[in-house]
Amino acid sequence: MNRYSSLCDDFYINMNLGTEMELSCTRETVLHFFEQMQKHYPQMRNFYSREKGDFVLEEDKDHGQYRWCSIETRRVCSGQVNPTSVEGALNQHKAALELAPYTLSISPLDCEVLDLL
């Protein structure tokens, strides 16, 4: 368990990449991005879309710790709940950021903000 468990119930490490333009949300684009993330993290098997058109890939939430990744209209997000290590969560965010230019056609010109929470 991480050292934050004595201070709080849940601990999150999330990354949000905001873009100036809307992201391409075609079926092929979305599935290709999530398939590539799933190659890095095979336990991420739960795929669904939200009412607003956002897409999410996540691990099972039953164990109290899990990874997730989402594509929103103008944002790519990655997160880990109760990570075993900070380094592991940062590696997940790095993988999402490395895939984004090739799978989602995100250019450095298009990047508005990068948040790490």
Short mmCIF file of C-alpha atoms in Angstrom, two decimals:
data_model
loop_
_atom_site.label_atom_id
_atom_site.label_comp_id
_atom_site.label_asym_id
_atom_site.label_seq_id
_atom_site.Cartn_x
_atom_site.Cartn_y
_atom_site.Cartn_z
CA MET A 1 0.00 0.00 0.00
CA ASN A 2 1.17 3.53 -0.61
CA ARG A 3 2.20 5.87 2.16
CA TYR A 4 -0.90 8.06 1.69
CA SER A 5 -3.33 5.40 2.93
CA SER A 6 -2.82 6.54 6.53
CA LEU A 7 -3.81 10.11 5.57
CA CYS A 8 -6.77 9.62 3.22
CA ASP A 9 -9.28 7.05 1.96
CA ASP A 10 -8.39 7.43 -1.72
CA PHE A 11 -5.40 8.89 -3.53
CA TYR A 12 -5.45 9.85 -7.22
CA ILE A 13 -2.77 10.76 -9.74
CA ASN A 14 -4.48 12.19 -12.83
CA MET A 15 -3.28 13.81 -16.05
CA ASN A 16 -5.37 15.99 -18.38
CA LEU A 17 -4.22 17.22 -21.77
CA GLY A 18 -6.51 19.98 -23.03
CA THR A 19 -6.60 20.89 -26.71
CA GLU A 20 -7.65 24.00 -28.62
CA MET A 21 -9.54 21.98 -31.24
CA GLU A 22 -12.00 19.15 -30.87
CA LEU A 23 -10.47 15.69 -31.02
CA SER A 24 -11.40 13.26 -33.75
CA CYS A 25 -13.84 10.78 -32.24
CA THR A 26 -14.32 8.44 -35.17
CA ARG A 27 -14.75 4.80 -34.28
CA GLU A 28 -11.37 3.77 -35.70
CA THR A 29 -9.47 6.59 -33.97
CA VAL A 30 -10.97 5.96 -30.54
CA LEU A 31 -10.57 2.20 -30.70
CA HIS A 32 -6.98 2.43 -31.96
CA PHE A 33 -5.94 4.73 -29.09
CA PHE A 34 -7.54 2.49 -26.46
CA GLU A 35 -6.16 -0.70 -28.04
CA GLN A 36 -2.67 0.77 -27.80
CA MET A 37 -3.24 1.72 -24.14
CA GLN A 38 -4.53 -1.77 -23.49
CA LYS A 39 -1.30 -3.24 -24.87
CA HIS A 40 0.56 -1.38 -22.11
CA TYR A 41 -2.04 -2.22 -19.44
CA PRO A 42 -3.96 -5.43 -20.33
CA GLN A 43 -6.11 -5.20 -17.18
CA MET A 44 -7.87 -2.16 -18.68
CA ARG A 45 -10.80 -4.03 -20.22
CA ASN A 46 -13.94 -2.03 -19.40
CA PHE A 47 -14.79 0.22 -22.37
CA TYR A 48 -17.85 2.46 -22.48
CA SER A 49 -19.11 5.82 -23.67
CA ARG A 50 -20.79 8.50 -21.60
CA GLU A 51 -23.88 10.46 -22.61
CA LYS A 52 -21.80 13.52 -23.63
CA GLY A 53 -19.85 11.45 -26.17
CA ASP A 54 -16.80 10.82 -23.97
CA PHE A 55 -15.10 7.42 -24.16
CA VAL A 56 -13.53 5.59 -21.22
CA LEU A 57 -11.30 2.54 -20.81
CA GLU A 58 -10.70 1.36 -17.26
CA GLU A 59 -9.77 -1.55 -15.02
CA ASP A 60 -12.23 -3.23 -12.66
CA LYS A 61 -12.99 -1.00 -9.68
CA ASP A 62 -13.62 -3.90 -7.28
CA HIS A 63 -10.13 -3.96 -5.76
CA GLY A 64 -9.98 -0.35 -4.55
CA GLN A 65 -7.23 0.58 -6.99
CA TYR A 66 -7.54 0.88 -10.74
CA ARG A 67 -6.33 2.68 -13.89
CA TRP A 68 -8.47 4.58 -16.34
CA CYS A 69 -8.11 6.65 -19.50
CA SER A 70 -10.63 8.78 -21.38
CA ILE A 71 -11.09 10.78 -24.56
CA GLU A 72 -13.37 13.79 -24.27
CA THR A 73 -14.32 16.43 -26.82
CA ARG A 74 -11.21 18.54 -26.20
CA ARG A 75 -9.28 16.52 -23.63
CA VAL A 76 -7.30 13.31 -23.20
CA CYS A 77 -7.25 12.13 -19.59
CA SER A 78 -5.40 9.41 -17.73
CA GLY A 79 -5.62 8.46 -14.09
CA GLN A 80 -4.88 5.95 -11.42
CA VAL A 81 -6.77 5.52 -8.15
CA ASN A 82 -4.71 4.41 -5.13
CA PRO A 83 -1.58 3.62 -7.17
CA THR A 84 1.01 1.29 -5.68
CA SER A 85 3.71 3.72 -6.82
CA VAL A 86 3.85 7.26 -8.14
CA GLU A 87 6.27 6.10 -10.83
CA GLY A 88 3.77 3.54 -12.13
CA ALA A 89 1.06 6.19 -12.49
CA LEU A 90 3.44 8.60 -14.20
CA ASN A 91 4.45 5.86 -16.66
CA GLN A 92 0.78 5.42 -17.57
CA HIS A 93 0.41 9.15 -18.23
CA LYS A 94 3.60 9.12 -20.29
CA ALA A 95 2.23 6.27 -22.41
CA ALA A 96 -1.00 8.22 -23.08
CA LEU A 97 0.96 11.35 -24.02
CA GLU A 98 3.28 9.40 -26.33
CA LEU A 99 0.32 7.77 -28.12
CA ALA A 100 -1.77 10.94 -28.50
CA PRO A 101 0.11 12.57 -31.43
CA TYR A 102 0.07 9.38 -33.51
CA THR A 103 -3.33 7.93 -32.68
CA LEU A 104 -5.38 11.09 -32.07
CA SER A 105 -3.52 13.49 -34.42
CA ILE A 106 -2.69 15.95 -31.63
CA SER A 107 -0.09 18.51 -32.63
CA PRO A 108 2.00 20.60 -30.20
CA LEU A 109 0.23 23.63 -31.75
CA ASP A 110 -3.08 22.19 -30.56
CA CYS A 111 -2.07 21.71 -26.91
CA GLU A 112 -3.72 24.26 -24.64
CA VAL A 113 -2.90 22.91 -21.17
CA LEU A 114 -1.32 19.91 -19.49
CA ASP A 115 -2.42 19.28 -15.90
CA LEU A 116 -0.93 16.73 -13.53
CA LEU A 117 -2.97 16.39 -10.37
#
